[in-house]
Amino acid sequence: MARLRIGTWNLENLFRPGTDAGAPTDRTAYDAKLAALAATITALQPHVLAVQEVGDPAALDDLAALLPGTWHTATAPPDERHIRCGVLSRLRILETEQFSAFPAGLGPVQVNDAGKVLAAIGRPGLRVRVPWSTRLDAAGRGRLLDVVSVHLKSKLLSFPGGRFAPRDEDERARYAVYALHRRAAEAAGVRAFTTTLLANQGDRHRVLVAGDLNDEAAAATTQILLGPPGSEIGTDGFDRPDRGDLQRLWSLAELIPEKERYSRVYRTRHELIDHVMVSRALLDDVRTVSAGGPAPSIDDDPRDRVDEPGSDHRPVVASFAV
């Protein structure tokens, strides 16, 4: 039986050299970063990879050019840091869509002490449609898959003046609240987009949401994305179908072997903050889920890794029977 491998990976400030403060400082460092990223992707052999922190679409094309075979790329607009969501795919990209709206009824959220507010998802999400298989459904149509690449607000805080350390604990607390409010609102925006995409047909519509959610699987912001509660993998309700199944997403985090269940190491603590979630139509086809590759321990200042190869995240990849 054929398998499709679909995953997510935060590529950590994938800029061409000299194009941004977060970019490698020279061509040698850039080439080393690309080579390390390409080696990991080649070993994983994904068919579709949702990617985050793409600083320049041309840099993503540079990475694709180092991979064996033919690859297609797509990107969403950047945020104020000039990074964006994207997709690398060995499958043909049939359709793309970008989204950034908060759900109707949710007002802007405050993001700093100056009273600045955000009224939409800071890093727009990207949906790509690819062929799931060449076999036809009962109506004679090709079977399709929608992959949604997202990147929510970071837990690593930044402060006025480009600082990564607060002046005092009161400032730290305020900016932690701003980040949490923003991440929750962005999660609600992704959830609203996914609800519309599923159209109450999650048992037929193959939807996979993947990306850097910047929080663990049990976090409230992550749970917002799942939709109706009660049927999570590993719970008593998992084997009890109900009407909520048509709108739910299932997190595949519990299927990653426990010792490998992390995608970032922060101050030596292992965290799973990169996730793959699937609709009901995909759930029975899941065969394996893994997180792999090196993960250096990081702190709060991303400038320390400007010329480091690879990424500070580990990719998360799920395989599906087709």
mmCIF file with all atom_site columns, C-alpha atoms in Angstrom, residues 79-217:
data_model
loop_
_atom_site.group_PDB
_atom_site.id
_atom_site.type_symbol
_atom_site.label_atom_id
_atom_site.label_alt_id
_atom_site.label_comp_id
_atom_site.label_asym_id
_atom_site.label_entity_id
_atom_site.label_seq_id
_atom_site.pdbx_PDB_ins_code
_atom_site.Cartn_x
_atom_site.Cartn_y
_atom_site.Cartn_z
_atom_site.occupancy
_atom_site.B_iso_or_equiv
_atom_site.pdbx_formal_charge
_atom_site.auth_seq_id
_atom_site.auth_comp_id
_atom_site.auth_asym_id
_atom_site.auth_atom_id
_atom_site.pdbx_PDB_model_num
ATOM 1   C CA . ASP A 1 79  ? 4.702   39.527 9.044   1.00 0.00 ? 79  ASP A CA 1
ATOM 2   C CA . GLU A 1 80  ? 6.416   42.608 10.506  1.00 0.00 ? 80  GLU A CA 1
ATOM 3   C CA . ARG A 1 81  ? 9.554   40.484 11.076  1.00 0.00 ? 81  ARG A CA 1
ATOM 4   C CA . HIS A 1 82  ? 9.548   39.666 7.340   1.00 0.00 ? 82  HIS A CA 1
ATOM 5   C CA . ILE A 1 83  ? 8.980   35.930 7.908   1.00 0.00 ? 83  ILE A CA 1
ATOM 6   C CA . ARG A 1 84  ? 6.124   33.911 6.463   1.00 0.00 ? 84  ARG A CA 1
ATOM 7   C CA . CYS A 1 85  ? 4.439   30.511 6.226   1.00 0.00 ? 85  CYS A CA 1
ATOM 8   C CA . GLY A 1 86  ? 5.007   28.349 3.199   1.00 0.00 ? 86  GLY A CA 1
ATOM 9   C CA . VAL A 1 87  ? 4.791   24.880 1.718   1.00 0.00 ? 87  VAL A CA 1
ATOM 10  C CA . LEU A 1 88  ? 7.321   22.608 -0.008  1.00 0.00 ? 88  LEU A CA 1
ATOM 11  C CA . SER A 1 89  ? 5.644   19.882 -2.039  1.00 0.00 ? 89  SER A CA 1
ATOM 12  C CA . ARG A 1 90  ? 6.637   17.028 -4.309  1.00 0.00 ? 90  ARG A CA 1
ATOM 13  C CA . LEU A 1 91  ? 2.949   16.811 -5.242  1.00 0.00 ? 91  LEU A CA 1
ATOM 14  C CA . ARG A 1 92  ? 1.457   19.268 -7.701  1.00 0.00 ? 92  ARG A CA 1
ATOM 15  C CA . ILE A 1 93  ? -0.011  22.337 -5.998  1.00 0.00 ? 93  ILE A CA 1
ATOM 16  C CA . LEU A 1 94  ? -3.464  22.649 -7.513  1.00 0.00 ? 94  LEU A CA 1
ATOM 17  C CA . GLU A 1 95  ? -4.714  25.643 -5.562  1.00 0.00 ? 95  GLU A CA 1
ATOM 18  C CA . THR A 1 96  ? -3.492  28.145 -2.957  1.00 0.00 ? 96  THR A CA 1
ATOM 19  C CA . GLU A 1 97  ? -5.277  30.424 -0.506  1.00 0.00 ? 97  GLU A CA 1
ATOM 20  C CA . GLN A 1 98  ? -4.009  32.861 2.118   1.00 0.00 ? 98  GLN A CA 1
ATOM 21  C CA . PHE A 1 99  ? -5.980  33.876 5.200   1.00 0.00 ? 99  PHE A CA 1
ATOM 22  C CA . SER A 1 100 ? -5.511  36.190 8.158   1.00 0.00 ? 100 SER A CA 1
ATOM 23  C CA . ALA A 1 101 ? -8.930  37.220 9.495   1.00 0.00 ? 101 ALA A CA 1
ATOM 24  C CA . PHE A 1 102 ? -9.913  36.901 13.129  1.00 0.00 ? 102 PHE A CA 1
ATOM 25  C CA . PRO A 1 103 ? -13.325 35.253 13.526  1.00 0.00 ? 103 PRO A CA 1
ATOM 26  C CA . ALA A 1 104 ? -16.370 37.490 13.334  1.00 0.00 ? 104 ALA A CA 1
ATOM 27  C CA . GLY A 1 105 ? -17.165 39.017 16.709  1.00 0.00 ? 105 GLY A CA 1
ATOM 28  C CA . LEU A 1 106 ? -13.591 38.923 18.021  1.00 0.00 ? 106 LEU A CA 1
ATOM 29  C CA . GLY A 1 107 ? -12.133 42.398 18.430  1.00 0.00 ? 107 GLY A CA 1
ATOM 30  C CA . PRO A 1 108 ? -8.513  43.551 18.090  1.00 0.00 ? 108 PRO A CA 1
ATOM 31  C CA . VAL A 1 109 ? -6.001  42.510 20.754  1.00 0.00 ? 109 VAL A CA 1
ATOM 32  C CA . GLN A 1 110 ? -3.448  44.755 22.475  1.00 0.00 ? 110 GLN A CA 1
ATOM 33  C CA . VAL A 1 111 ? 0.154   43.803 21.673  1.00 0.00 ? 111 VAL A CA 1
ATOM 34  C CA . ASN A 1 112 ? 2.349   46.332 23.503  1.00 0.00 ? 112 ASN A CA 1
ATOM 35  C CA . ASP A 1 113 ? 2.457   48.989 26.223  1.00 0.00 ? 113 ASP A CA 1
ATOM 36  C CA . ALA A 1 114 ? 1.879   51.760 23.697  1.00 0.00 ? 114 ALA A CA 1
ATOM 37  C CA . GLY A 1 115 ? -1.618  50.420 23.052  1.00 0.00 ? 115 GLY A CA 1
ATOM 38  C CA . LYS A 1 116 ? -0.936  49.021 19.580  1.00 0.00 ? 116 LYS A CA 1
ATOM 39  C CA . VAL A 1 117 ? -3.606  46.516 18.588  1.00 0.00 ? 117 VAL A CA 1
ATOM 40  C CA . LEU A 1 118 ? -3.667  43.641 16.101  1.00 0.00 ? 118 LEU A CA 1
ATOM 41  C CA . ALA A 1 119 ? -6.898  43.000 14.228  1.00 0.00 ? 119 ALA A CA 1
ATOM 42  C CA . ALA A 1 120 ? -5.793  39.969 12.186  1.00 0.00 ? 120 ALA A CA 1
ATOM 43  C CA . ILE A 1 121 ? -3.397  37.009 12.300  1.00 0.00 ? 121 ILE A CA 1
ATOM 44  C CA . GLY A 1 122 ? 0.123   38.440 12.387  1.00 0.00 ? 122 GLY A CA 1
ATOM 45  C CA . ARG A 1 123 ? 1.596   35.799 10.074  1.00 0.00 ? 123 ARG A CA 1
ATOM 46  C CA . PRO A 1 124 ? -1.078  34.934 7.479   1.00 0.00 ? 124 PRO A CA 1
ATOM 47  C CA . GLY A 1 125 ? -1.801  31.243 7.068   1.00 0.00 ? 125 GLY A CA 1
ATOM 48  C CA . LEU A 1 126 ? -1.472  29.384 3.787   1.00 0.00 ? 126 LEU A CA 1
ATOM 49  C CA . ARG A 1 127 ? -3.697  26.629 2.383   1.00 0.00 ? 127 ARG A CA 1
ATOM 50  C CA . VAL A 1 128 ? -2.540  24.520 -0.533  1.00 0.00 ? 128 VAL A CA 1
ATOM 51  C CA . ARG A 1 129 ? -4.568  21.838 -2.271  1.00 0.00 ? 129 ARG A CA 1
ATOM 52  C CA . VAL A 1 130 ? -2.706  18.797 -3.586  1.00 0.00 ? 130 VAL A CA 1
ATOM 53  C CA . PRO A 1 131 ? -3.810  15.435 -5.023  1.00 0.00 ? 131 PRO A CA 1
ATOM 54  C CA . TRP A 1 132 ? -4.310  12.804 -2.316  1.00 0.00 ? 132 TRP A CA 1
ATOM 55  C CA . SER A 1 133 ? -4.235  10.000 -4.870  1.00 0.00 ? 133 SER A CA 1
ATOM 56  C CA . THR A 1 134 ? -4.917  9.382  -8.540  1.00 0.00 ? 134 THR A CA 1
ATOM 57  C CA . ARG A 1 135 ? -7.821  7.098  -7.741  1.00 0.00 ? 135 ARG A CA 1
ATOM 58  C CA . LEU A 1 136 ? -11.274 8.553  -8.317  1.00 0.00 ? 136 LEU A CA 1
ATOM 59  C CA . ASP A 1 137 ? -14.101 8.845  -5.803  1.00 0.00 ? 137 ASP A CA 1
ATOM 60  C CA . ALA A 1 138 ? -17.671 7.608  -6.391  1.00 0.00 ? 138 ALA A CA 1
ATOM 61  C CA . ALA A 1 139 ? -18.472 10.737 -8.404  1.00 0.00 ? 139 ALA A CA 1
ATOM 62  C CA . GLY A 1 140 ? -15.481 10.198 -10.688 1.00 0.00 ? 140 GLY A CA 1
ATOM 63  C CA . ARG A 1 141 ? -13.413 13.021 -9.183  1.00 0.00 ? 141 ARG A CA 1
ATOM 64  C CA . GLY A 1 142 ? -9.788  12.908 -8.112  1.00 0.00 ? 142 GLY A CA 1
ATOM 65  C CA . ARG A 1 143 ? -9.228  12.735 -4.374  1.00 0.00 ? 143 ARG A CA 1
ATOM 66  C CA . LEU A 1 144 ? -7.753  15.864 -2.839  1.00 0.00 ? 144 LEU A CA 1
ATOM 67  C CA . LEU A 1 145 ? -5.989  17.049 0.313   1.00 0.00 ? 145 LEU A CA 1
ATOM 68  C CA . ASP A 1 146 ? -5.869  20.539 1.825   1.00 0.00 ? 146 ASP A CA 1
ATOM 69  C CA . VAL A 1 147 ? -2.709  21.322 3.810   1.00 0.00 ? 147 VAL A CA 1
ATOM 70  C CA . VAL A 1 148 ? -2.831  24.431 6.009   1.00 0.00 ? 148 VAL A CA 1
ATOM 71  C CA . SER A 1 149 ? 0.508   25.909 7.143   1.00 0.00 ? 149 SER A CA 1
ATOM 72  C CA . VAL A 1 150 ? 0.352   28.173 10.224  1.00 0.00 ? 150 VAL A CA 1
ATOM 73  C CA . HIS A 1 151 ? 2.666   29.921 12.675  1.00 0.00 ? 151 HIS A CA 1
ATOM 74  C CA . LEU A 1 152 ? 1.186   31.432 15.843  1.00 0.00 ? 152 LEU A CA 1
ATOM 75  C CA . LYS A 1 153 ? 2.701   34.131 18.075  1.00 0.00 ? 153 LYS A CA 1
ATOM 76  C CA . SER A 1 154 ? 5.877   33.031 19.823  1.00 0.00 ? 154 SER A CA 1
ATOM 77  C CA . LYS A 1 155 ? 6.208   32.352 23.547  1.00 0.00 ? 155 LYS A CA 1
ATOM 78  C CA . LEU A 1 156 ? 9.685   33.924 23.310  1.00 0.00 ? 156 LEU A CA 1
ATOM 79  C CA . LEU A 1 157 ? 8.985   37.551 24.212  1.00 0.00 ? 157 LEU A CA 1
ATOM 80  C CA . SER A 1 158 ? 10.385  40.687 22.609  1.00 0.00 ? 158 SER A CA 1
ATOM 81  C CA . PHE A 1 159 ? 10.289  44.103 24.247  1.00 0.00 ? 159 PHE A CA 1
ATOM 82  C CA . PRO A 1 160 ? 10.436  47.738 23.055  1.00 0.00 ? 160 PRO A CA 1
ATOM 83  C CA . GLY A 1 161 ? 13.681  48.829 21.449  1.00 0.00 ? 161 GLY A CA 1
ATOM 84  C CA . GLY A 1 162 ? 14.496  45.376 20.101  1.00 0.00 ? 162 GLY A CA 1
ATOM 85  C CA . ARG A 1 163 ? 15.203  43.966 23.560  1.00 0.00 ? 163 ARG A CA 1
ATOM 86  C CA . PHE A 1 164 ? 14.779  40.274 24.389  1.00 0.00 ? 164 PHE A CA 1
ATOM 87  C CA . ALA A 1 165 ? 15.073  40.871 28.136  1.00 0.00 ? 165 ALA A CA 1
ATOM 88  C CA . PRO A 1 166 ? 12.551  42.879 30.210  1.00 0.00 ? 166 PRO A CA 1
ATOM 89  C CA . ARG A 1 167 ? 13.394  45.899 32.346  1.00 0.00 ? 167 ARG A CA 1
ATOM 90  C CA . ASP A 1 168 ? 11.554  44.311 35.271  1.00 0.00 ? 168 ASP A CA 1
ATOM 91  C CA . GLU A 1 169 ? 9.134   41.528 36.078  1.00 0.00 ? 169 GLU A CA 1
ATOM 92  C CA . ASP A 1 170 ? 6.086   43.758 35.645  1.00 0.00 ? 170 ASP A CA 1
ATOM 93  C CA . GLU A 1 171 ? 7.104   44.370 32.018  1.00 0.00 ? 171 GLU A CA 1
ATOM 94  C CA . ARG A 1 172 ? 7.715   40.656 31.511  1.00 0.00 ? 172 ARG A CA 1
ATOM 95  C CA . ALA A 1 173 ? 4.246   39.821 32.855  1.00 0.00 ? 173 ALA A CA 1
ATOM 96  C CA . ARG A 1 174 ? 2.507   42.401 30.658  1.00 0.00 ? 174 ARG A CA 1
ATOM 97  C CA . TYR A 1 175 ? 4.235   41.255 27.481  1.00 0.00 ? 175 TYR A CA 1
ATOM 98  C CA . ALA A 1 176 ? 3.545   37.607 28.313  1.00 0.00 ? 176 ALA A CA 1
ATOM 99  C CA . VAL A 1 177 ? -0.158  38.507 28.496  1.00 0.00 ? 177 VAL A CA 1
ATOM 100 C CA . TYR A 1 178 ? 0.006   40.410 25.204  1.00 0.00 ? 178 TYR A CA 1
ATOM 101 C CA . ALA A 1 179 ? 1.640   37.381 23.548  1.00 0.00 ? 179 ALA A CA 1
ATOM 102 C CA . LEU A 1 180 ? -0.878  34.956 25.039  1.00 0.00 ? 180 LEU A CA 1
ATOM 103 C CA . HIS A 1 181 ? -3.865  37.083 23.977  1.00 0.00 ? 181 HIS A CA 1
ATOM 104 C CA . ARG A 1 182 ? -2.447  37.378 20.464  1.00 0.00 ? 182 ARG A CA 1
ATOM 105 C CA . ARG A 1 183 ? -1.714  33.647 20.180  1.00 0.00 ? 183 ARG A CA 1
ATOM 106 C CA . ALA A 1 184 ? -5.245  32.795 21.370  1.00 0.00 ? 184 ALA A CA 1
ATOM 107 C CA . ALA A 1 185 ? -6.830  35.214 18.882  1.00 0.00 ? 185 ALA A CA 1
ATOM 108 C CA . GLU A 1 186 ? -4.678  33.811 16.069  1.00 0.00 ? 186 GLU A CA 1
ATOM 109 C CA . ALA A 1 187 ? -5.659  30.264 17.040  1.00 0.00 ? 187 ALA A CA 1
ATOM 110 C CA . ALA A 1 188 ? -9.310  31.328 16.865  1.00 0.00 ? 188 ALA A CA 1
ATOM 111 C CA . GLY A 1 189 ? -8.682  32.777 13.406  1.00 0.00 ? 189 GLY A CA 1
ATOM 112 C CA . VAL A 1 190 ? -7.124  29.526 12.176  1.00 0.00 ? 190 VAL A CA 1
ATOM 113 C CA . ARG A 1 191 ? -9.984  27.591 13.728  1.00 0.00 ? 191 ARG A CA 1
ATOM 114 C CA . ALA A 1 192 ? -12.593 29.776 12.004  1.00 0.00 ? 192 ALA A CA 1
ATOM 115 C CA . PHE A 1 193 ? -10.852 29.302 8.647   1.00 0.00 ? 193 PHE A CA 1
ATOM 116 C CA . THR A 1 194 ? -10.685 25.531 9.218   1.00 0.00 ? 194 THR A CA 1
ATOM 117 C CA . THR A 1 195 ? -14.340 25.345 10.216  1.00 0.00 ? 195 THR A CA 1
ATOM 118 C CA . THR A 1 196 ? -15.308 27.026 6.948   1.00 0.00 ? 196 THR A CA 1
ATOM 119 C CA . LEU A 1 197 ? -12.941 24.776 5.007   1.00 0.00 ? 197 LEU A CA 1
ATOM 120 C CA . LEU A 1 198 ? -14.407 21.602 6.535   1.00 0.00 ? 198 LEU A CA 1
ATOM 121 C CA . ALA A 1 199 ? -17.958 22.818 5.783   1.00 0.00 ? 199 ALA A CA 1
ATOM 122 C CA . ASN A 1 200 ? -19.331 20.300 8.296   1.00 0.00 ? 200 ASN A CA 1
ATOM 123 C CA . GLN A 1 201 ? -17.966 17.488 6.111   1.00 0.00 ? 201 GLN A CA 1
ATOM 124 C CA . GLY A 1 202 ? -14.872 16.448 8.039   1.00 0.00 ? 202 GLY A CA 1
ATOM 125 C CA . ASP A 1 203 ? -15.664 12.800 7.354   1.00 0.00 ? 203 ASP A CA 1
ATOM 126 C CA . ARG A 1 204 ? -15.146 13.406 3.629   1.00 0.00 ? 204 ARG A CA 1
ATOM 127 C CA . HIS A 1 205 ? -12.911 16.459 3.387   1.00 0.00 ? 205 HIS A CA 1
ATOM 128 C CA . ARG A 1 206 ? -9.216  15.696 3.922   1.00 0.00 ? 206 ARG A CA 1
ATOM 129 C CA . VAL A 1 207 ? -7.780  18.623 5.851   1.00 0.00 ? 207 VAL A CA 1
ATOM 130 C CA . LEU A 1 208 ? -4.392  18.701 7.581   1.00 0.00 ? 208 LEU A CA 1
ATOM 131 C CA . VAL A 1 209 ? -3.397  21.708 9.699   1.00 0.00 ? 209 VAL A CA 1
ATOM 132 C CA . ALA A 1 210 ? 0.322   21.830 10.492  1.00 0.00 ? 210 ALA A CA 1
ATOM 133 C CA . GLY A 1 211 ? 2.737   24.338 11.898  1.00 0.00 ? 211 GLY A CA 1
ATOM 134 C CA . ASP A 1 212 ? 4.501   26.033 14.755  1.00 0.00 ? 212 ASP A CA 1
ATOM 135 C CA . LEU A 1 213 ? 1.769   26.663 17.330  1.00 0.00 ? 213 LEU A CA 1
ATOM 136 C CA . ASN A 1 214 ? 4.278   27.885 19.908  1.00 0.00 ? 214 ASN A CA 1
ATOM 137 C CA . ASP A 1 215 ? 2.684   25.857 22.687  1.00 0.00 ? 215 ASP A CA 1
ATOM 138 C CA . GLU A 1 216 ? 2.235   22.294 23.859  1.00 0.00 ? 216 GLU A CA 1
ATOM 139 C CA . ALA A 1 217 ? -0.617  19.998 22.829  1.00 0.00 ? 217 ALA A CA 1
#
